Each structure stands twice: as structure tokens, then as C-alpha cells.
Amino acid sequence: MPFKIKEFFPILFLLFLMIWIIIVQTSINDISLISRIYELVIRVINENFIAATLIYSLIYFACVSFSIPVASYLTLLGGAIFNWLALPIIIISATSGAIVIFILSKNILSDFFSKKIDNKFENMRIGFRKNNFYYLLFLRLIPFAPFFVVNILAGIMNMRTLPYTFATIIGIIPGTAIYVWTGINLSELLVLKELSNYNLASSKYLLPIIFLAILSLSPIFFKNIYQNYFNSQQ
């Protein structure tokens, strides 16, 4: 099972960010510049909460709709800024953006997307033919393929819109919750003023990293099982 460096990007990014925050916090007396900036941002957002929520939602929606691969980082940011309120905001925005791609690939741009996908994901086509709802739910929980590819394939395979929507909502909740939880923990690091007793290995900060690692690496561990099963169906 070959390991690709891109599969470790979320974990590497998170570890780099946490180490950077700790270095900055411990190298500056009292409260660091990054903490001041963060607190200023939060204050401005709280003063313009509805507008900030709408802007964040629209940015997330646009990134998913145009298949810009920054959703993981936007989710971390949402957790850091909006706390657990980010979870429903992201679920709604991500699902809405996914539905846009799904409908386009199902109707107006079906030929264009069919040529774009080509035959690279034949195993996934077989999965959609067998039971599209549970297969889509599985792909949302264990992301073997990029989010936008799954959106396109579901449309090309003529999945009905309502089951697609429910499978997407249910499937992205666990992963989104882990990223939001991690973002919340990062926000707490940003406002720590006393790091003398700080311990990165404490369960409060280590648990979301462990869950994020499991989520990011799960496709690698399930890959052989996935390929063997669908090859046997051909």
C-alpha cells in the first residue's frame, strides 16, 4: 500500500500550525501578536456576527461549488472563529455546494463531466450501480476519492437528488465535527497567556489530532479491501 505525501497534508498542516503558535506564544512576553490579532478578529466578527456568518457560508459554498480544495482549512478556521456553531454552517454550505456540482453533472454538463472523469473511477461506478445511497454514504465517511469527483459521479450515475442530499449530510457530519473540534482547540491555543504548564500531549489537545489522523489515513487502510471487493464484482 503506497503512501502519498498529499494524504498527510491535513495532519502536517495542523502540526505545523500548532508548533508555530506555541513558538510565537512562548517567545513573546505577556500576550503574543498573533493572540492580539485573533482577539481583534473575534471582536469584529461578534460585532458583525450575521454578516460574518453569511460571508463565511458564501465562501465555503463557492469553494465547494467550484471544487477548490481548501475545505479542510476553511473548516479548521470555522471552528476557531465560530466554535461549534461552525458545524451546522459548514454542513449546510458544503451540502449546498455539492448539490450544485451534482445537478450540473446530472443535467447541463453531463457530457462534459463524463469526458473529464473518463474511466479512471470504474470501480466507483460499479458501487453506485449496486446501491447508490449506501455507497455514497460510505464514500463520504471514508473519502477514497476527492469530494468533487464523488459529486460528479453521483450525478453522472443519475442518482436521485433527495437520497444524494441525505447521504451527503449524514456522511460529512463525523469528519466535519472532527475538523471543527480541532479548530476550537487551536483557538484556545491562540489565547493562552500562560504556557509554562502547557502540555501538547494532554488529552484535550491530543485527542482531536488523533481523530484527525485516523480520518485522514483511513482511505489508505481500507484501500485494499475496497479494491478487492469491487474487482470481484466485475
XYZ file of C-alpha atoms in Angstrom:
234
model
C 0.000 0.000 0.000
C 1.846 3.089 -1.235
C 1.690 6.176 0.951
C 1.286 9.522 -0.820
C 2.558 12.659 0.851
C -0.634 14.574 -0.077
C -2.624 12.231 2.160
C -0.689 13.606 5.140
C -1.253 17.304 4.273
C -4.052 17.943 6.829
C -2.015 16.393 9.647
C 1.238 18.101 8.635
C -0.541 21.440 8.294
C -2.157 21.066 11.717
C 1.081 20.057 13.458
C 2.978 22.908 11.790
C 0.290 25.389 12.828
C 0.240 24.215 16.447
C 4.046 24.271 16.725
C 4.138 27.751 15.180
C 1.538 29.034 17.644
C 3.469 27.595 20.592
C 6.778 29.098 19.398
C 5.227 32.527 18.898
C 3.383 32.399 22.211
C 6.438 31.375 24.209
C 8.842 33.770 22.522
C 6.912 36.961 23.280
C 6.229 38.283 26.762
C 2.685 38.697 28.027
C 0.405 38.019 25.085
C 1.726 37.456 21.579
C 0.954 39.457 18.477
C -0.965 36.546 16.958
C -3.228 36.415 20.022
C -3.926 40.129 19.758
C -4.814 39.768 16.081
C -7.027 36.760 16.793
C -8.883 38.541 19.597
C -9.365 41.570 17.327
C -10.791 39.365 14.574
C -13.175 37.666 17.017
C -14.310 41.037 18.386
C -15.017 42.380 14.889
C -16.882 39.189 13.958
C -19.001 39.325 17.121
C -19.901 42.932 16.350
C -20.949 41.940 12.815
C -21.979 38.374 13.505
C -24.727 37.889 10.907
C -22.654 39.442 8.122
C -19.580 37.405 9.124
C -21.612 34.182 9.172
C -23.080 34.889 5.733
C -19.682 35.762 4.251
C -18.088 32.611 5.660
C -21.001 30.495 4.391
C -20.788 32.002 0.905
C -17.016 31.492 0.735
C -17.399 27.853 1.795
C -20.258 27.328 -0.657
C -18.268 28.881 -3.516
C -15.160 26.791 -2.787
C -17.184 23.563 -2.842
C -19.165 24.635 -5.921
C -16.004 25.464 -7.878
C -14.164 22.420 -6.482
C -11.422 24.481 -4.829
C -9.602 22.081 -2.443
C -9.476 24.261 0.660
C -12.476 22.915 2.591
C -10.328 21.273 5.300
C -8.595 24.545 6.111
C -11.832 26.537 5.972
C -13.369 24.051 8.409
C -10.480 24.476 10.858
C -10.865 28.239 10.519
C -14.613 27.976 11.091
C -14.075 26.024 14.307
C -11.534 28.588 15.516
C -13.870 31.506 14.795
C -17.434 30.243 15.286
C -16.852 27.384 17.732
C -19.442 24.569 17.418
C -21.804 26.864 15.526
C -19.446 26.260 12.590
C -20.688 22.663 12.324
C -24.240 23.384 11.033
C -22.951 26.301 8.946
C -20.414 24.078 7.198
C -22.821 21.147 6.768
C -25.358 23.407 5.037
C -22.770 25.242 2.913
C -20.865 22.110 1.865
C -24.032 20.187 1.030
C -25.438 23.110 -0.980
C -22.200 23.437 -2.941
C -22.091 19.682 -3.553
C -25.682 19.743 -4.856
C -24.712 22.409 -7.411
C -21.984 20.182 -8.892
C -24.279 17.145 -8.666
C -27.101 18.827 -10.599
C -24.733 20.223 -13.244
C -23.146 16.813 -13.811
C -26.576 15.200 -13.906
C -28.108 17.589 -16.431
C -26.489 20.575 -18.151
C -22.832 19.492 -18.080
C -23.234 15.700 -18.000
C -21.303 15.127 -21.251
C -18.513 17.489 -20.218
C -18.058 15.856 -16.821
C -18.309 12.341 -18.282
C -15.340 13.077 -20.530
C -13.483 14.739 -17.671
C -13.888 11.738 -15.353
C -13.237 9.248 -18.197
C -12.742 5.645 -16.971
C -10.465 6.422 -14.033
C -13.101 5.549 -11.444
C -14.759 2.473 -12.930
C -14.836 0.715 -9.538
C -16.817 3.618 -8.136
C -19.323 3.386 -10.985
C -19.916 -0.241 -10.001
C -20.531 0.835 -6.405
C -23.100 3.425 -7.477
C -24.906 0.857 -9.625
C -25.187 -1.606 -6.735
C -26.662 0.708 -4.087
C -26.057 4.394 -4.686
C -27.293 5.689 -1.293
C -25.160 3.439 0.927
C -22.211 3.639 -1.431
C -22.290 7.447 -1.402
C -22.638 7.381 2.382
C -19.559 5.133 2.538
C -17.579 7.487 0.270
C -18.490 10.476 2.423
C -17.366 8.688 5.590
C -14.200 7.194 4.022
C -13.029 9.676 1.352
C -11.314 7.417 -1.202
C -11.822 9.985 -3.950
C -11.827 13.795 -3.919
C -15.098 15.356 -2.776
C -15.844 16.921 -6.172
C -15.240 13.631 -8.037
C -17.851 11.904 -5.885
C -20.283 14.768 -6.576
C -19.761 14.391 -10.321
C -20.007 10.594 -10.383
C -23.226 10.612 -8.363
C -24.735 12.948 -10.974
C -23.418 11.003 -13.953
C -24.816 7.786 -12.459
C -28.216 9.536 -12.270
C -28.660 9.248 -8.516
C -31.836 10.866 -7.219
C -31.377 14.269 -5.571
C -33.079 13.566 -2.219
C -31.067 10.402 -1.354
C -27.926 12.198 -2.546
C -28.617 15.110 -0.198
C -29.315 12.929 2.844
C -26.288 10.675 2.212
C -24.073 13.751 1.883
C -25.360 15.390 5.066
C -25.082 12.232 7.161
C -21.732 11.226 5.690
C -19.872 14.510 6.188
C -21.015 15.146 9.770
C -18.349 12.967 11.540
C -15.379 14.304 9.568
C -16.596 17.894 9.768
C -17.107 17.582 13.527
C -13.510 16.372 13.959
C -12.121 19.309 11.975
C -14.306 21.816 13.833
C -13.251 20.311 17.174
C -9.613 20.643 16.130
C -10.184 24.267 15.114
C -11.744 25.000 18.514
C -8.650 23.599 20.239
C -6.428 25.733 18.022
C -8.400 28.813 19.001
C -7.771 28.027 22.664
C -4.038 27.861 21.963
C -4.218 31.286 20.348
C -5.484 32.957 23.511
C -3.341 31.132 26.076
C -1.412 33.681 28.075
C 0.447 31.293 30.338
C 2.221 28.370 28.652
C 4.548 27.409 31.496
C 2.359 24.423 32.378
C 1.302 23.773 28.780
C 1.451 20.166 27.620
C 0.772 19.323 23.971
C 0.324 15.665 24.902
C -2.606 16.399 27.208
C -5.759 14.594 26.113
C -7.576 17.860 25.485
C -5.252 18.756 22.621
C -4.051 15.319 21.546
C -7.448 13.668 21.010
C -8.572 15.813 18.040
C -5.175 15.272 16.405
C -5.545 11.501 16.800
C -9.056 11.525 15.351
C -7.940 13.792 12.502
C -5.067 11.407 11.746
C -7.438 8.417 11.697
C -9.819 10.279 9.386
C -7.042 11.394 7.014
C -5.359 7.989 6.815
C -8.486 5.800 6.760
C -8.553 5.591 2.927
C -5.057 4.066 2.980
C -6.029 1.313 5.408
C -9.301 0.498 3.622
C -7.880 0.706 0.105
C -7.019 -2.957 -0.414
C -10.359 -4.141 0.992
C -12.159 -1.651 -1.259
C -10.280 -2.664 -4.411
C -10.546 -6.412 -3.794
C -14.293 -6.210 -3.182
C -15.151 -4.222 -6.302
C -12.731 -6.129 -8.531
C -14.584 -9.296 -7.528
C -17.863 -7.703 -8.667
C -16.670 -7.110 -12.204
